[in-house]
Coordinates of C-alpha atoms and ligand atoms in Angstrom, one line a residue:
M1 CA -0.6 -10.8 -9.0
E2 CA -2.7 -13.5 -10.6
E3 CA -5.6 -13.7 -8.2
G4 CA -6.5 -17.2 -9.2
I5 CA -3.4 -18.8 -7.8
V6 CA -3.6 -17.1 -4.4
E7 CA -4.2 -19.8 -1.7
V8 CA -6.4 -18.7 1.1
S9 CA -6.2 -20.2 4.5
D10 CA -9.4 -20.5 6.7
T11 CA -10.6 -17.0 7.4
T12 CA -12.9 -17.9 10.3
I13 CA -12.2 -15.7 13.3
A14 CA -10.8 -17.8 16.1
A15 CA -9.8 -15.1 18.6
V16 CA -10.0 -11.4 19.0
K17 CA -7.7 -9.7 21.5
G18 CA -7.6 -6.1 22.7
R19 CA -4.6 -4.6 24.3
R20 CA -3.6 -1.1 25.6
V21 CA -0.7 0.5 23.7
W22 CA 0.5 4.1 23.5
D23 CA 0.0 6.8 20.8
S24 CA 2.3 9.5 19.6
R25 CA 1.1 11.9 22.3
G26 CA 2.0 9.4 25.0
R27 CA -1.7 8.6 25.6
P28 CA -3.3 5.2 25.9
T29 CA -4.9 3.8 22.8
V30 CA -6.5 0.5 21.7
E31 CA -4.8 -2.2 19.6
A32 CA -6.8 -5.1 18.3
E33 CA -5.4 -8.4 17.2
I34 CA -7.4 -11.0 15.3
E35 CA -6.4 -14.6 14.8
L36 CA -8.0 -16.8 12.2
A37 CA -8.7 -20.5 12.2
G38 CA -6.1 -20.9 9.4
G39 CA -3.4 -19.3 11.5
A40 CA -3.4 -15.8 9.8
R41 CA -3.3 -12.8 12.0
G42 CA -4.1 -9.1 11.7
R43 CA -3.4 -6.2 14.0
A44 CA -4.3 -2.5 14.1
I45 CA -4.1 0.5 16.4
S46 CA -6.7 3.2 16.8
P47 CA -5.5 6.8 16.2
A48 CA -7.0 9.8 18.0
G49 CA -7.9 13.3 17.0
A50 CA -7.4 16.6 18.9
S51 CA -9.5 19.0 16.7
M52 CA -12.5 16.8 16.4
G53 CA -15.8 17.3 14.5
A54 CA -18.9 17.2 16.6
G55 CA -20.3 14.4 14.5
E56 CA -17.4 12.0 14.8
A57 CA -17.5 8.5 16.3
V58 CA -16.7 8.9 20.0
D59 CA -13.7 7.2 21.6
R60 CA -14.4 5.4 24.9
R61 CA -12.2 6.8 27.7
D62 CA -12.0 5.7 31.3
G63 CA -12.2 9.1 32.9
G64 CA -10.9 9.5 36.4
S65 CA -7.5 10.8 37.3
A66 CA -5.1 8.3 35.7
F67 CA -3.7 9.5 32.3
G68 CA -5.8 12.6 32.5
G69 CA -8.9 10.5 32.2
L70 CA -7.8 9.2 28.8
G71 CA -7.4 5.5 29.8
V72 CA -8.8 2.9 27.5
T73 CA -9.3 -0.1 29.9
L74 CA -13.0 -0.1 29.2
A75 CA -12.6 0.0 25.5
M76 CA -10.0 -2.7 25.6
N77 CA -12.2 -4.8 27.8
A78 CA -15.0 -4.4 25.3
V79 CA -12.8 -5.8 22.6
N80 CA -11.8 -8.8 24.8
S81 CA -15.3 -9.6 26.0
E82 CA -18.3 -8.4 24.0
I83 CA -16.7 -7.9 20.6
A84 CA -14.6 -11.0 20.8
G85 CA -17.7 -13.0 21.6
A86 CA -19.7 -11.5 18.8
L87 CA -17.1 -12.0 16.1
R88 CA -15.7 -15.5 17.0
G89 CA -16.8 -17.9 14.2
R90 CA -17.5 -15.2 11.7
D91 CA -15.7 -14.8 8.4
A92 CA -13.0 -12.0 8.6
A93 CA -13.0 -11.9 4.8
D94 CA -16.5 -10.5 4.8
Q95 CA -15.7 -7.0 6.0
H96 CA -19.2 -5.8 5.4
A97 CA -20.7 -8.4 7.7
I98 CA -18.1 -7.9 10.4
D99 CA -18.6 -4.1 10.4
K100 CA -22.4 -4.5 10.4
R101 CA -22.2 -6.8 13.4
L102 CA -19.9 -4.2 15.2
I103 CA -22.3 -1.4 14.5
A104 CA -25.4 -3.4 15.7
L105 CA -23.6 -4.6 18.8
D106 CA -22.7 -1.1 19.8
G107 CA -26.2 0.1 19.1
T108 CA -25.5 3.9 19.4
P109 CA -25.3 6.4 16.5
N110 CA -21.8 7.5 17.4
K111 CA -20.3 4.2 18.8
A112 CA -20.1 5.7 22.3
R113 CA -21.1 2.4 24.0
L114 CA -18.3 0.1 23.0
G115 CA -16.1 3.0 21.8
G116 CA -15.1 4.2 18.4
N117 CA -11.5 3.4 19.4
A118 CA -12.4 -0.2 20.1
I119 CA -14.5 -0.7 17.0
I120 CA -12.1 0.9 14.4
A121 CA -9.2 -1.1 15.7
V122 CA -11.1 -4.3 15.4
S123 CA -12.5 -3.4 11.9
M124 CA -9.0 -2.7 10.6
A125 CA -7.5 -5.8 12.3
A126 CA -10.1 -7.9 10.5
A127 CA -9.0 -6.5 7.1
H128 CA -5.4 -7.2 7.9
A129 CA -6.1 -10.7 9.0
A130 CA -8.1 -11.4 5.8
A131 CA -5.3 -10.0 3.7
A132 CA -2.8 -12.1 5.6
A133 CA -4.9 -15.2 4.9
R134 CA -4.4 -14.6 1.2
G135 CA -0.8 -13.8 1.7
L136 CA -1.3 -10.4 0.2
P137 CA -0.5 -6.9 1.4
L138 CA -3.6 -5.1 2.5
W139 CA -3.6 -2.6 -0.4
Q140 CA -3.6 -5.5 -2.9
H141 CA -6.2 -7.5 -0.9
L142 CA -8.5 -4.4 -1.1
G143 CA -7.9 -3.2 -4.6
G144 CA -6.7 -6.2 -6.6
D145 CA -5.1 -5.5 -10.0
A146 CA -7.0 -2.2 -10.2
A147 CA -5.0 -0.7 -7.3
K148 CA -2.2 1.3 -8.9
T149 CA -2.9 4.9 -8.0
I150 CA -0.2 6.4 -5.7
P151 CA -1.5 9.5 -4.0
L152 CA -0.2 13.0 -3.9
P153 CA 1.1 13.6 -0.4
E154 CA 0.0 16.6 1.7
I155 CA 2.8 17.3 4.2
Q156 CA 2.8 19.7 7.2
I157 CA 5.7 22.2 7.6
F158 CA 4.3 24.3 10.5
G159 CA 1.8 23.0 13.1
G160 CA -0.7 25.2 14.8
G161 CA -4.2 25.3 16.3
A162 CA -5.1 22.5 18.7
H163 CA -1.8 20.7 17.8
A164 CA 0.4 23.5 19.1
G165 CA -1.4 24.9 22.2
G166 CA -3.3 27.5 20.0
R167 CA 0.0 29.2 19.2
L168 CA -1.5 30.1 15.8
D169 CA -5.2 30.0 14.8
V170 CA -4.6 28.1 11.6
Q171 CA -3.9 24.4 12.3
D172 CA -1.8 23.0 9.4
F173 CA 0.5 24.9 7.1
M174 CA 1.3 22.2 4.5
V175 CA 3.0 21.7 1.1
I176 CA 1.9 19.6 -1.8
C177 CA 4.2 18.9 -4.8
P178 CA 2.0 19.2 -8.0
G179 CA 5.2 19.3 -10.1
A180 CA 6.6 16.0 -8.8
R181 CA 6.5 12.9 -11.0
S182 CA 6.4 10.3 -8.3
F183 CA 5.6 9.9 -4.6
A184 CA 9.3 9.4 -3.9
Q185 CA 10.1 12.7 -5.7
A186 CA 7.4 14.5 -3.8
L187 CA 9.0 13.3 -0.5
D188 CA 12.5 14.4 -1.7
W189 CA 11.2 17.9 -2.5
T190 CA 9.2 18.1 0.8
A191 CA 12.3 17.1 2.8
E192 CA 14.2 20.0 1.2
V193 CA 11.4 22.5 2.0
Y194 CA 11.2 21.2 5.5
R195 CA 14.9 21.6 5.9
A196 CA 14.8 25.1 4.4
A197 CA 12.0 26.1 6.7
G198 CA 14.0 24.9 9.7
A199 CA 17.0 26.9 8.6
L200 CA 14.9 30.0 8.2
M201 CA 13.4 29.5 11.7
K202 CA 16.8 29.1 13.1
D203 CA 18.2 32.2 11.4
E204 CA 15.4 34.3 12.8
G205 CA 15.6 32.7 16.3
R206 CA 12.2 31.1 16.0
L207 CA 13.1 27.4 16.3
R208 CA 11.1 25.9 19.2
G209 CA 10.9 22.3 18.4
V210 CA 7.9 20.6 16.8
A211 CA 4.1 20.4 17.3
D212 CA 1.9 17.3 17.6
E213 CA 2.2 16.2 14.0
G214 CA 6.0 17.0 13.6
G215 CA 5.7 20.3 11.9
Y216 CA 7.7 23.2 13.4
W217 CA 6.2 24.8 16.5
P218 CA 4.8 28.1 15.1
E219 CA 6.8 30.8 16.7
F220 CA 5.1 33.6 14.6
D221 CA 3.4 36.9 15.4
G222 CA 0.4 36.1 13.2
N223 CA -1.0 33.6 10.8
E224 CA 0.1 35.3 7.7
Q225 CA 3.7 35.4 8.9
A226 CA 3.7 31.6 8.7
L227 CA 2.5 31.8 5.1
A228 CA 5.2 34.2 4.2
M229 CA 7.9 32.0 5.8
L230 CA 6.5 28.9 4.0
L231 CA 6.7 30.7 0.7
R232 CA 10.3 31.7 1.5
A233 CA 11.1 28.1 2.4
I234 CA 9.8 26.8 -0.9
E235 CA 11.9 29.4 -2.8
R236 CA 15.0 28.8 -0.6
A237 CA 14.8 25.1 -1.4
G238 CA 14.9 26.0 -5.1
Y239 CA 11.3 25.1 -6.2
A240 CA 8.9 27.1 -8.3
P241 CA 6.1 28.2 -5.9
G242 CA 2.7 27.0 -7.1
E243 CA 4.0 24.9 -10.0
Q244 CA 6.5 22.6 -8.4
V245 CA 5.6 23.1 -4.7
A246 CA 2.3 24.7 -3.5
I247 CA 0.7 25.5 -0.2
S248 CA -2.2 23.6 1.4
L249 CA -3.9 24.8 4.6
D250 CA -6.1 23.1 7.2
I251 CA -7.7 26.1 8.9
A252 CA -9.7 23.8 11.2
A253 CA -12.0 26.8 11.6
S254 CA -14.4 25.0 14.0
Q255 CA -11.7 25.6 16.6
F256 CA -12.2 29.4 16.5
G257 CA -15.4 29.9 14.7
K258 CA -18.9 29.7 16.3
R259 CA -22.3 30.9 15.2
G260 CA -20.9 32.8 12.2
R261 CA -18.2 34.6 14.2
Y262 CA -14.5 33.9 13.6
R263 CA -12.2 35.0 16.5
L264 CA -8.6 34.9 15.5
A265 CA -6.8 35.2 18.8
R266 CA -3.3 35.6 17.2
D267 CA -4.4 38.3 14.7
R268 CA -6.6 39.9 17.3
R269 CA -9.6 40.0 15.0
D270 CA -13.2 39.1 15.3
L271 CA -14.8 38.7 11.9
D272 CA -18.1 37.5 10.5
S273 CA -18.1 34.7 8.0
D274 CA -17.9 37.0 4.9
A275 CA -15.1 39.1 6.3
W276 CA -13.1 35.9 7.3
G277 CA -13.7 34.6 3.8
E278 CA -12.2 37.8 2.4
V279 CA -9.1 37.3 4.5
L280 CA -8.7 33.8 3.0
L281 CA -9.2 35.2 -0.5
R282 CA -6.4 37.7 0.1
W283 CA -4.1 35.0 1.3
I284 CA -4.9 33.0 -1.9
E285 CA -4.0 36.0 -4.0
R286 CA -0.7 36.6 -2.2
Y287 CA 0.5 33.0 -1.7
P288 CA 0.5 29.9 -3.9
I289 CA -2.3 28.1 -2.1
R290 CA -4.0 25.2 -3.9
M291 CA -5.9 23.5 -1.1
I292 CA -7.8 24.7 1.9
E293 CA -9.5 22.4 4.5
D294 CA -12.3 23.5 6.8
P295 CA -12.1 27.2 5.9
M296 CA -15.3 27.7 7.8
A297 CA -16.6 26.1 11.0
E298 CA -18.8 23.0 11.1
D299 CA -21.8 25.1 12.1
D300 CA -21.4 27.4 9.1
P301 CA -22.2 25.3 5.9
E302 CA -23.5 28.4 4.3
G303 CA -20.2 30.2 4.7
F304 CA -18.5 27.0 3.6
A305 CA -20.6 27.0 0.4
H306 CA -20.1 30.6 -0.3
F307 CA -16.3 30.3 0.0
T308 CA -16.3 27.1 -2.2
S309 CA -18.0 28.9 -5.0
A310 CA -15.7 32.0 -4.6
V311 CA -12.6 29.8 -5.2
K312 CA -14.0 27.2 -7.6
G313 CA -11.5 25.9 -10.1
R314 CA -8.5 27.6 -8.3
V315 CA -8.4 26.0 -4.9
Q316 CA -9.6 22.6 -3.7
V317 CA -11.9 23.1 -0.7
V318 CA -11.7 20.1 1.7
A319 CA -14.4 19.2 4.2
D320 CA -13.2 17.5 7.4
D321 CA -15.1 18.5 10.6
L322 CA -18.0 19.5 8.3
V323 CA -18.6 16.0 7.1
V324 CA -16.7 13.7 9.5
T325 CA -16.3 10.8 7.0
S326 CA -20.0 10.3 6.9
A327 CA -21.6 9.3 3.6
Q328 CA -24.8 11.1 4.5
R329 CA -23.2 14.3 5.5
I330 CA -21.0 14.3 2.4
A331 CA -24.0 13.8 0.2
D332 CA -25.8 16.7 2.0
M333 CA -22.9 19.1 1.9
A334 CA -22.2 18.3 -1.8
R335 CA -25.8 19.2 -2.5
R336 CA -25.3 22.5 -0.8
G337 CA -22.0 23.1 -2.6
A338 CA -20.1 23.2 0.7
G339 CA -16.7 21.9 -0.3
D340 CA -15.5 19.9 -3.2
A341 CA -13.4 17.2 -1.5
A342 CA -13.7 15.1 1.6
L343 CA -11.1 14.1 4.1
I344 CA -11.5 10.4 4.8
K345 CA -10.5 9.4 8.3
P346 CA -11.5 5.8 9.2
N347 CA -11.8 6.5 12.9
Q348 CA -14.2 9.4 12.3
A349 CA -16.6 6.9 10.8
G350 CA -15.8 4.0 13.1
T351 CA -15.6 1.1 10.7
L352 CA -13.8 0.5 7.3
T353 CA -17.2 -0.2 5.7
E354 CA -18.5 3.2 6.7
A355 CA -15.3 5.0 5.7
K356 CA -15.5 3.4 2.3
A357 CA -19.1 4.4 2.0
A358 CA -18.1 8.0 2.7
L359 CA -15.5 7.7 0.0
D360 CA -18.1 6.4 -2.5
A361 CA -20.4 9.2 -1.6
A362 CA -17.6 11.7 -2.3
R363 CA -17.0 10.1 -5.7
D364 CA -20.7 10.0 -6.5
A365 CA -20.8 13.7 -5.8
G366 CA -17.9 14.4 -8.1
W367 CA -15.8 15.4 -5.0
G368 CA -12.1 14.7 -4.5
A369 CA -10.9 12.6 -1.5
I370 CA -8.0 12.6 0.8
V371 CA -7.2 9.7 3.1
S372 CA -6.0 11.2 6.3
A373 CA -4.2 10.3 9.6
R374 CA -5.1 11.9 13.0
S375 CA -3.0 14.1 15.2
G376 CA -2.6 11.2 17.6
E377 CA -1.0 8.3 15.7
S378 CA 1.2 5.3 16.0
E379 CA 3.3 2.9 14.0
D380 CA 0.1 1.6 12.4
V381 CA 0.3 2.1 8.6
T382 CA -3.2 0.9 7.6
I383 CA -4.2 4.2 6.0
A384 CA -1.4 3.9 3.4
H385 CA -2.9 0.6 2.3
L386 CA -6.4 2.0 2.3
A387 CA -5.4 5.0 0.1
V388 CA -3.9 2.7 -2.6
G389 CA -6.4 -0.2 -2.2
W390 CA -9.3 2.2 -2.6
G391 CA -7.6 4.2 -5.4
V392 CA -7.6 7.5 -3.5
G393 CA -5.4 10.2 -5.1
Q394 CA -4.5 12.2 -2.0
F395 CA -2.9 11.4 1.3
K396 CA -2.4 13.5 4.4
V397 CA -0.3 12.2 7.3
G398 CA 1.1 15.2 9.2
S399 CA 4.7 16.4 8.9
F400 CA 8.1 15.1 7.8
T401 CA 9.5 14.1 11.2
R402 CA 8.4 11.8 14.0
S403 CA 8.2 8.1 13.2
E404 CA 4.4 7.7 13.5
R405 CA 4.3 10.0 10.4
M406 CA 7.4 8.7 8.6
A407 CA 6.1 5.1 9.0
K408 CA 3.2 6.0 6.7
W409 CA 5.3 7.9 4.1
N410 CA 7.8 5.1 4.1
E411 CA 5.1 2.4 3.7
M412 CA 3.8 4.4 0.7
L413 CA 7.4 4.3 -0.8
R414 CA 7.4 0.5 -0.4
I415 CA 4.0 0.2 -2.2
E416 CA 5.1 2.5 -5.0
E417 CA 8.2 0.4 -5.4
A418 CA 6.2 -2.8 -5.4
L419 CA 3.9 -1.5 -8.1
G420 CA 7.0 -0.6 -10.1
A421 CA 6.1 0.5 -13.7
R422 CA 2.4 -0.1 -13.0
A423 CA 2.3 2.7 -10.4
K424 CA 0.3 5.8 -11.5
F425 CA 1.3 8.8 -9.4
A426 CA -1.8 10.9 -9.0
G427 CA 0.2 14.1 -9.0
K428 CA -1.4 17.4 -9.9
N429 CA -4.4 15.7 -11.7
V430 CA -6.3 15.5 -8.4
L431 CA -6.2 19.3 -8.0
P432 CA -8.7 21.7 -9.7
Ligands
2PG501 C1 -7.3 17.3 11.0 C2 -6.5 16.3 11.8 C3 -5.2 16.0 11.2 P1 -7.1 15.9 14.3 O1 -7.9 18.2 11.5 O2 -7.4 17.2 9.8 O3 -4.4 17.2 11.0 O4 -6.3 16.7 13.1 O5 -6.6 14.5 14.1 O6 -6.6 16.5 15.6 O7 -8.5 16.1 14.1
MG502 MG1 -8.8 18.9 9.5

């Protein structure tokens, strides 16, 4: 780990290639591969969201009838032609310059012209190539000797919302393990809770397979029933609810809330922002909930702020759709008191440089941060490296099945092992 003796091969970009690969929903996505003059290579695959914020970088899709219009031939061609031409001869080790060039080349505020999917794949591939040229894993390339924080994982047990055909209104019913002493132990405990939840579902005749992120398909009569079952699963697995294993929710309220009205199809309720907030507060009293993401819709920052102040110090309030990994929006919402942590999804921003700027904005505001996957994923494990390399204390990847999820958990296990005694597990310190 002595930086001085690392030999770096030539990091000049020699070639950029785009190819079409497939994501975890069986949809086309973009992979970028960059080759450097010194022979090092880097590769990355763009993920894709289903419950997307209005302000996100936009993926370029072919339209038409093939693959439901989700083809990425145009985005792939953009990598192979325009982007390749613009980046050849540039230094892959200068991430800032690479990303600046990509942003300027695209020229739109939301990366719609070349495609957010094309741009984020290239941005991440450049980072991998630069790390490979130094012979370092990406986390170490990014963070150097300072990188030793291993994040607290946030792991889905039941899917819902846009990831499960609207079967429940709430999107993610997750667990965190504030009582665990290491990442590995947090996974051990989560595996037991996941198993217990599956056994309970089976006993009650509710087992229907899994949703998009690998959590059980939510065969419940209402949102609160899922919370009750999750609490029972924690207890059945033998953990102290709240202390050892707690609940985290991603409400993804933009999916059912518009202009201050929250329409819960499952619970057959139509509530205003305050009344919906009251429902959430009751859930917090009844269940060991320590984190809530997007409790209110992206068009309701006032409701968001109101809720944040109501639960201050008890529950971490995470902004996802509300801030879409934008430094500017995070600064704005922090000023308004809407949320106290930001989800960091690189493809919402479109480049690594912008995602890092969003993280810096969260830190400047005194907010927490969670590096997050998307509901459409692949074997790409870049985000595990970003979390550690950037020193982020929380990590959200989806559930505890399906290899596109397990690839990231497993990569984090390897990083924790590589750090050995130097690893510092963030644990419960990241929570209020
Ligand atoms: C979210 C993510 C991941 P999607 O809302 O936080 O659960 O979902 O990738 O569909 O936006
Ligand atoms: Mg979300």
